[in-house]
Coordinates of C-alpha atoms in Angstrom, one line a residue:
M173 CA 48.3 -57.7 27.5
K174 CA 47.1 -61.3 27.7
T175 CA 44.4 -62.5 30.1
S176 CA 46.9 -64.7 32.1
E177 CA 49.2 -61.7 32.6
L178 CA 46.2 -59.6 33.8
V179 CA 45.1 -62.2 36.3
F180 CA 48.7 -62.8 37.4
N181 CA 49.2 -59.0 38.0
K182 CA 45.9 -58.7 39.8
V183 CA 46.6 -61.7 42.1
N184 CA 50.0 -60.2 42.9
K185 CA 48.5 -56.8 43.7
I186 CA 45.9 -58.4 46.0
L187 CA 48.6 -60.5 47.7
E188 CA 50.8 -57.5 48.1
W189 CA 48.0 -55.5 49.9
F190 CA 47.1 -58.5 52.0
L191 CA 50.8 -58.8 53.2
I192 CA 50.9 -55.1 53.9
I193 CA 47.7 -55.4 56.0
I194 CA 49.1 -58.4 57.9
F195 CA 52.4 -56.5 58.6
A196 CA 50.5 -53.4 59.8
L197 CA 48.4 -55.5 62.2
L198 CA 51.6 -57.2 63.4
V199 CA 53.2 -53.9 64.1
L200 CA 50.1 -52.5 65.9
D201 CA 49.8 -55.7 67.9
V202 CA 53.5 -55.5 69.1
L203 CA 53.2 -51.8 69.8
F204 CA 50.0 -52.4 71.8
Q205 CA 51.8 -55.2 73.8
V206 CA 54.7 -52.9 74.6
F207 CA 52.4 -50.0 75.5
S208 CA 50.2 -52.2 77.7
R209 CA 53.1 -53.8 79.5
Y210 CA 55.2 -50.7 80.2
I211 CA 52.7 -47.8 80.3
I212 CA 49.5 -49.5 81.7
G213 CA 51.4 -52.1 83.7
E214 CA 49.3 -55.0 82.4
S215 CA 50.2 -57.6 79.8
F216 CA 47.6 -59.1 77.5
S217 CA 48.4 -62.7 76.6
W218 CA 46.5 -62.7 73.4
T219 CA 48.9 -60.2 71.7
E220 CA 51.8 -62.7 71.7
E221 CA 49.7 -65.4 70.1
F222 CA 48.3 -63.0 67.5
A223 CA 51.8 -61.9 66.7
R224 CA 52.9 -65.5 66.2
F225 CA 50.0 -66.3 63.9
S226 CA 50.4 -63.1 61.9
L227 CA 54.1 -63.9 61.4
I228 CA 53.2 -67.4 60.2
W229 CA 50.8 -66.1 57.7
M230 CA 53.1 -63.3 56.5
T231 CA 56.0 -65.7 56.1
V232 CA 54.1 -68.3 54.1
L233 CA 52.2 -65.8 52.0
G234 CA 55.4 -63.8 51.5
A235 CA 57.1 -67.0 50.1
A236 CA 54.3 -67.2 47.5
Y237 CA 54.6 -63.5 46.7
L238 CA 58.4 -63.8 46.2
N239 CA 57.9 -66.9 44.1
A240 CA 55.5 -64.9 41.9
K241 CA 58.0 -62.1 41.5
R242 CA 60.9 -64.6 41.1
E243 CA 62.8 -62.8 43.9
H244 CA 63.6 -65.7 46.2
L245 CA 67.1 -66.0 47.3
S246 CA 69.1 -68.1 44.7
M247 CA 72.6 -69.1 43.9
D248 CA 72.9 -68.5 40.2
F249 CA 76.7 -68.9 39.7
L250 CA 76.3 -72.0 37.6
Y251 CA 73.1 -70.8 36.0
E252 CA 74.8 -67.7 34.6
K253 CA 77.5 -69.9 32.9
L254 CA 74.8 -71.8 30.9
S255 CA 73.9 -71.0 27.3
M256 CA 70.5 -69.4 26.6
A257 CA 68.9 -72.7 25.6
N258 CA 70.2 -74.4 28.7
K259 CA 69.1 -71.5 30.9
R260 CA 65.6 -72.0 29.6
K261 CA 65.7 -75.8 30.3
A262 CA 67.1 -75.1 33.7
S263 CA 64.4 -72.5 34.4
I264 CA 61.7 -75.0 33.5
L265 CA 63.3 -77.7 35.6
I266 CA 63.5 -75.3 38.6
E267 CA 59.9 -74.3 38.2
L268 CA 58.9 -78.0 38.0
F269 CA 60.8 -78.7 41.2
I270 CA 59.1 -75.7 42.9
F271 CA 55.7 -76.9 41.6
L272 CA 56.3 -80.4 43.0
F273 CA 57.5 -79.1 46.3
A274 CA 54.5 -76.9 46.7
L275 CA 52.2 -79.8 45.7
I276 CA 53.7 -82.4 48.0
V277 CA 54.8 -80.4 51.0
M278 CA 52.5 -77.4 51.1
V279 CA 49.3 -78.6 49.5
I280 CA 49.1 -82.3 50.4
G281 CA 51.1 -82.0 53.7
G282 CA 49.4 -78.7 54.6
S283 CA 45.9 -80.1 53.9
N284 CA 46.6 -83.2 56.1
L285 CA 47.8 -80.8 58.9
V286 CA 44.6 -78.7 58.5
Y287 CA 42.4 -81.8 58.4
T288 CA 44.1 -83.3 61.4
T289 CA 43.9 -80.2 63.6
L290 CA 40.3 -79.5 62.7
H291 CA 39.3 -83.1 63.2
L292 CA 41.0 -83.2 66.6
E293 CA 39.4 -79.8 67.4
Q294 CA 42.7 -78.3 68.5
L295 CA 42.3 -74.7 69.7
S296 CA 45.0 -72.1 70.2
G297 CA 45.9 -71.5 73.8
T298 CA 44.7 -67.9 74.3
L299 CA 42.6 -66.8 71.3
R300 CA 40.8 -70.2 71.2
I301 CA 40.9 -70.2 67.4
P302 CA 40.8 -73.7 65.7
L303 CA 44.5 -74.2 64.7
G304 CA 43.3 -75.6 61.4
Y305 CA 42.3 -72.1 60.4
V306 CA 45.8 -70.8 61.2
Y307 CA 47.5 -73.7 59.3
A308 CA 45.1 -73.3 56.3
I309 CA 47.5 -70.7 54.9
M310 CA 49.9 -73.5 54.0
P311 CA 47.8 -75.3 51.3
F312 CA 46.5 -72.0 50.1
S313 CA 50.0 -70.6 49.6
G314 CA 51.0 -73.9 48.0
L315 CA 48.2 -73.6 45.4
L316 CA 49.3 -70.0 44.7
I317 CA 52.9 -71.1 44.2
M318 CA 51.8 -73.9 41.9
C319 CA 49.8 -71.4 39.8
F320 CA 52.7 -69.1 39.7
S321 CA 55.0 -71.9 38.6
I322 CA 52.6 -72.8 35.8
Y323 CA 52.5 -69.1 34.8
H324 CA 56.3 -68.9 34.8
I325 CA 56.7 -72.1 32.7
S326 CA 54.2 -70.7 30.1
T327 CA 56.1 -67.5 30.0
I328 CA 59.4 -69.3 29.4
Y329 CA 57.7 -71.3 26.6
S330 CA 56.1 -68.2 25.0
N331 CA 59.5 -66.3 25.1
E332 CA 61.2 -69.4 23.5
T333 CA 58.7 -69.6 20.7
S334 CA 58.7 -65.8 20.0
N335 CA 62.5 -65.8 19.5

């Protein structure tokens, strides 16, 4: 097994466990909110905000994880009609578009969002967390997606040369 494949698998496993932990915390948070509201009779406002931030992180990191596994929703009707050589070209083109999207929107745009919210010292309403920390998941996930796209392109090239 190549080093790049080992690193890819290790990063995926870490990402998978991190997503499981976030989901477990989200479930516990919502259960605590329901319990406190209906059993104790007192509602804690921080649970709603924590659930929102957890959902943001889980969604954006989940997108990176699905990109790594190549399990995003796709319409492959036309793709399946292509020849094997054209499928490889289309796969590389798709990965390049994913890379560019992650670079422009997630990394550059996300970094600008993080910088702006940290510079303006914006805090979340209840937890009083700097919003830049919450939004930092966007450029981080964008970098992961870019790395995964490079890995997928190298895999396509290595499969092409081995045939």
